[in-house]
mmCIF file of C-alpha atoms in Angstrom:
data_model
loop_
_atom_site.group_PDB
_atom_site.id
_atom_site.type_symbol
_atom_site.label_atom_id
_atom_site.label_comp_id
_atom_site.label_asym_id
_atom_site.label_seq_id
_atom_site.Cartn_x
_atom_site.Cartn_y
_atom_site.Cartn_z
ATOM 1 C CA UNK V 19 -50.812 -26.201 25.745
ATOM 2 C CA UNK V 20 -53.901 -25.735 28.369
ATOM 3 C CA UNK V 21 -57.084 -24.189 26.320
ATOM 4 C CA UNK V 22 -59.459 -22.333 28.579
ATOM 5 C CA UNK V 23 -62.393 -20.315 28.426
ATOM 6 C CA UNK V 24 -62.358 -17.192 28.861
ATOM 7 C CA UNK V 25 -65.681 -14.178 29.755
ATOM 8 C CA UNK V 26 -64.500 -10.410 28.812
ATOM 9 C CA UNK V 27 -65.313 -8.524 31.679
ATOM 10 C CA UNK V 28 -66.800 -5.849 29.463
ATOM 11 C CA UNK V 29 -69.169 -7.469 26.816
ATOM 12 C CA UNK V 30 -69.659 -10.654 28.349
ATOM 13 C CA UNK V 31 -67.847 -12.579 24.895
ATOM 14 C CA UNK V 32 -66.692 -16.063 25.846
ATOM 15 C CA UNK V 33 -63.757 -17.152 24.119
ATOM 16 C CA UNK V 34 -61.003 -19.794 23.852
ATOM 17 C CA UNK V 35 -57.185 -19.346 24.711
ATOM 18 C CA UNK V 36 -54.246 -20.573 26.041
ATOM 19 C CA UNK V 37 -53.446 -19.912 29.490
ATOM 20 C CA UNK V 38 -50.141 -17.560 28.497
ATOM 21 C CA UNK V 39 -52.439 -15.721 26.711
ATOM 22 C CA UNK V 40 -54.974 -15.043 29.330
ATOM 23 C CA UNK V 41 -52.089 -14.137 31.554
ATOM 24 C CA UNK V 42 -50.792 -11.582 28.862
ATOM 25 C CA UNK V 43 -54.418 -10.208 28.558
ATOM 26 C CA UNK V 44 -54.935 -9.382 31.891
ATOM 27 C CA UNK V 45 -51.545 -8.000 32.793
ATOM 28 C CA UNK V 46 -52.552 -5.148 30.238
ATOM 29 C CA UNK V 47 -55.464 -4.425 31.040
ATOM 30 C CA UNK V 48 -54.978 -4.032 34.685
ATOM 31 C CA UNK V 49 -55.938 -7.736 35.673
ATOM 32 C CA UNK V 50 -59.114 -8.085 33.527
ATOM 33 C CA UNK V 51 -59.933 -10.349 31.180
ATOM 34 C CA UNK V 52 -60.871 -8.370 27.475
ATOM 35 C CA UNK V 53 -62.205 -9.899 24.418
ATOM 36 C CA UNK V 54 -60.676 -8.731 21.399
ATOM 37 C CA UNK V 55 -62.896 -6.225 19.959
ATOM 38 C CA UNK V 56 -62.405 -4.948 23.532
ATOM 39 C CA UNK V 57 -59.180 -4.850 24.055
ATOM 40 C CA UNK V 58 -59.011 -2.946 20.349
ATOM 41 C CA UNK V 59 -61.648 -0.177 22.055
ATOM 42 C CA UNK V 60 -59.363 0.550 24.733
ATOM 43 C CA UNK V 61 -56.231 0.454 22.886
ATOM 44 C CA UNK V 62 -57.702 3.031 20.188
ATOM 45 C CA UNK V 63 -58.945 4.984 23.307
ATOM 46 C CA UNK V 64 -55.599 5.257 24.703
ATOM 47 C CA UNK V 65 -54.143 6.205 21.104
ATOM 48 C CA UNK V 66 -56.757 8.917 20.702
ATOM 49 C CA UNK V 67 -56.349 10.245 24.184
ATOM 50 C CA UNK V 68 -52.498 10.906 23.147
ATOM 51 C CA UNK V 69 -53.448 12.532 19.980
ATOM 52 C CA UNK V 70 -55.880 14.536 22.235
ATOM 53 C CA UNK V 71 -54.061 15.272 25.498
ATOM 54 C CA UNK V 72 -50.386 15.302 25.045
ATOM 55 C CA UNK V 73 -48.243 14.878 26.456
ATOM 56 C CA UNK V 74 -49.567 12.119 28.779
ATOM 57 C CA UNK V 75 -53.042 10.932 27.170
ATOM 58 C CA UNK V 76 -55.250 8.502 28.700
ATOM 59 C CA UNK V 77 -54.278 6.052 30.796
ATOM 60 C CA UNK V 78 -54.717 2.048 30.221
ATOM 61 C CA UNK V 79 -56.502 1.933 32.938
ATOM 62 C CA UNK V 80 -58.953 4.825 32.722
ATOM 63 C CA UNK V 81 -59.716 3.622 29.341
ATOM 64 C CA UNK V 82 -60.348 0.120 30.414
ATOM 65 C CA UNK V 83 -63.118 1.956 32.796
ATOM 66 C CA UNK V 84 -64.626 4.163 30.918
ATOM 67 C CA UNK V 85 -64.666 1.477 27.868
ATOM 68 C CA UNK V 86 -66.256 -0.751 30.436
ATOM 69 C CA UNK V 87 -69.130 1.442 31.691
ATOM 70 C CA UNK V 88 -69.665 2.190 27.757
ATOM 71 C CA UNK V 89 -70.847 -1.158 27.821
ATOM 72 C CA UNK V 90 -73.089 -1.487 30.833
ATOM 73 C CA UNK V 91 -74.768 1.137 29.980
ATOM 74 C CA UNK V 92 -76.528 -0.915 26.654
ATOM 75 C CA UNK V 93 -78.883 -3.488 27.845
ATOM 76 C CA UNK V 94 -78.990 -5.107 24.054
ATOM 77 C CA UNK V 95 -77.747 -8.696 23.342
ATOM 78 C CA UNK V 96 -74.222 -8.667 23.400
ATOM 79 C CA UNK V 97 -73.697 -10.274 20.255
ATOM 80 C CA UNK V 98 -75.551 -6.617 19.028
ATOM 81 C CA UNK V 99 -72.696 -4.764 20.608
ATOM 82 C CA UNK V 100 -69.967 -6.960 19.079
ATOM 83 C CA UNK V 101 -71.169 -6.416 15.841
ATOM 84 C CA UNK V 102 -71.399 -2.609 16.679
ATOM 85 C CA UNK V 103 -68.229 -2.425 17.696
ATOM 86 C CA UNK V 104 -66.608 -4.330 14.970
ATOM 87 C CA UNK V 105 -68.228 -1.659 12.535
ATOM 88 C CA UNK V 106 -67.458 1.225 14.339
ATOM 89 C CA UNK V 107 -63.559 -0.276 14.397
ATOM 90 C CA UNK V 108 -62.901 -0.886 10.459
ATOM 91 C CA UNK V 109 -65.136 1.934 9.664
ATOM 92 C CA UNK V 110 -61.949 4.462 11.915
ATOM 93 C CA UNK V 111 -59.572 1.847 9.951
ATOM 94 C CA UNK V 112 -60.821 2.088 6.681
ATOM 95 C CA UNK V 113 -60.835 5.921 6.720
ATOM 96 C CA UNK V 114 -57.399 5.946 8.379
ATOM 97 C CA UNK V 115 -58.489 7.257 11.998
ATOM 98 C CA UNK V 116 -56.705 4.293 13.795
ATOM 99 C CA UNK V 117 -53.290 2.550 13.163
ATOM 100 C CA UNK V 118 -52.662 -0.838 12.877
ATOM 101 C CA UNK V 119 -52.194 -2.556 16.095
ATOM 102 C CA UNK V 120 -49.396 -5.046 16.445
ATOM 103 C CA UNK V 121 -51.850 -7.765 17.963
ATOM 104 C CA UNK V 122 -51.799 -9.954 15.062
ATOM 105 C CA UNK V 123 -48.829 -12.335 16.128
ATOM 106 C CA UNK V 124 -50.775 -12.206 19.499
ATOM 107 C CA UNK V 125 -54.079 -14.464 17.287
ATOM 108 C CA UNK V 126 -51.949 -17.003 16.786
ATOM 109 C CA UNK V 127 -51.729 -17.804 20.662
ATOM 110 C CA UNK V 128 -55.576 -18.366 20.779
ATOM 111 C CA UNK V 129 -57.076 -22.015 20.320
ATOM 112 C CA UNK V 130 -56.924 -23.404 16.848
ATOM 113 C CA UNK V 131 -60.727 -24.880 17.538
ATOM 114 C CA UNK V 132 -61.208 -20.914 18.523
ATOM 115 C CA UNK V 133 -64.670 -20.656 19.411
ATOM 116 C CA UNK V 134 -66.426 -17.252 21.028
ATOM 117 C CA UNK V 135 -69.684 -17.526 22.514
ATOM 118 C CA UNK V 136 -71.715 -14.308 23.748
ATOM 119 C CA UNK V 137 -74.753 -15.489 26.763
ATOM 120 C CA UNK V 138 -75.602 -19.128 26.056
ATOM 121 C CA UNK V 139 -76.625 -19.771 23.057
ATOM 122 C CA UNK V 140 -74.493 -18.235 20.634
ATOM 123 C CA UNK V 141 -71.247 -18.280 19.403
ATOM 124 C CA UNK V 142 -68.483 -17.688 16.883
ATOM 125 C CA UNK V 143 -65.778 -19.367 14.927
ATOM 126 C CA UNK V 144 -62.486 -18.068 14.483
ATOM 127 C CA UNK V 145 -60.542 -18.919 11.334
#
């Protein structure tokens, strides 16, 4: 099993995976690489849009842009907008705004070592 590292093409995170997994990643989210707060963002986005605009909703892809220009448009340290993101996410869970996602067999694919690192000098453990 190949580990490689991997830059979401939204919020710049860096993190480990296997190749398969990459490969999955991208072929949802029309050929780009998202981390996965990222990936969560555009997923919920697509969820709300059907809530919001049946009977078609948002598509995957529009999501993926708009979710992506939500995040060039904040110059602050990534790491910031992780951590933003992340409380926005459980704070929709937590009050029931956002259903589970079935991505949780999909963790297991990532790197055991599973290390994310946002710009150079920082970075994450996984457990």
């Amino acid at each position: 099993m190949e580990i490689e590292s991997a830059k979401c093409e939204c919020c710049g995170l860096k993190e480990d995976c296997t190749q398969e997994y990459i490969r999955e990643v991208k072929a949802k989210f029309e050929g780009k690489w998202l981390c996965g707060l990222c990936s969560e963002a555009v997923r919920d986005e697509v969820y709300r849009g059907k809530k919001t605009r049946p009977p078609f909703g948002i598509a995957t892809e529009d999501a993926v842009k708009a979710h992506m220009s939500f995040c060039r448009k904040y110059k602050s340290n990534p790491a910031t907008r992780v951590a933003d993101g992340m409380k926005q996410m459980l704070i929709r869970r937590r009050s029931g705004d956002h259903s589970s996602s079935s991505s949780s067999s999909k963790k297991n694919t990532r790197s055991s070592a599973g290390t994310a690192q946002v710009g150079d000098d920082s970075s994450f453990s996984h457990y």
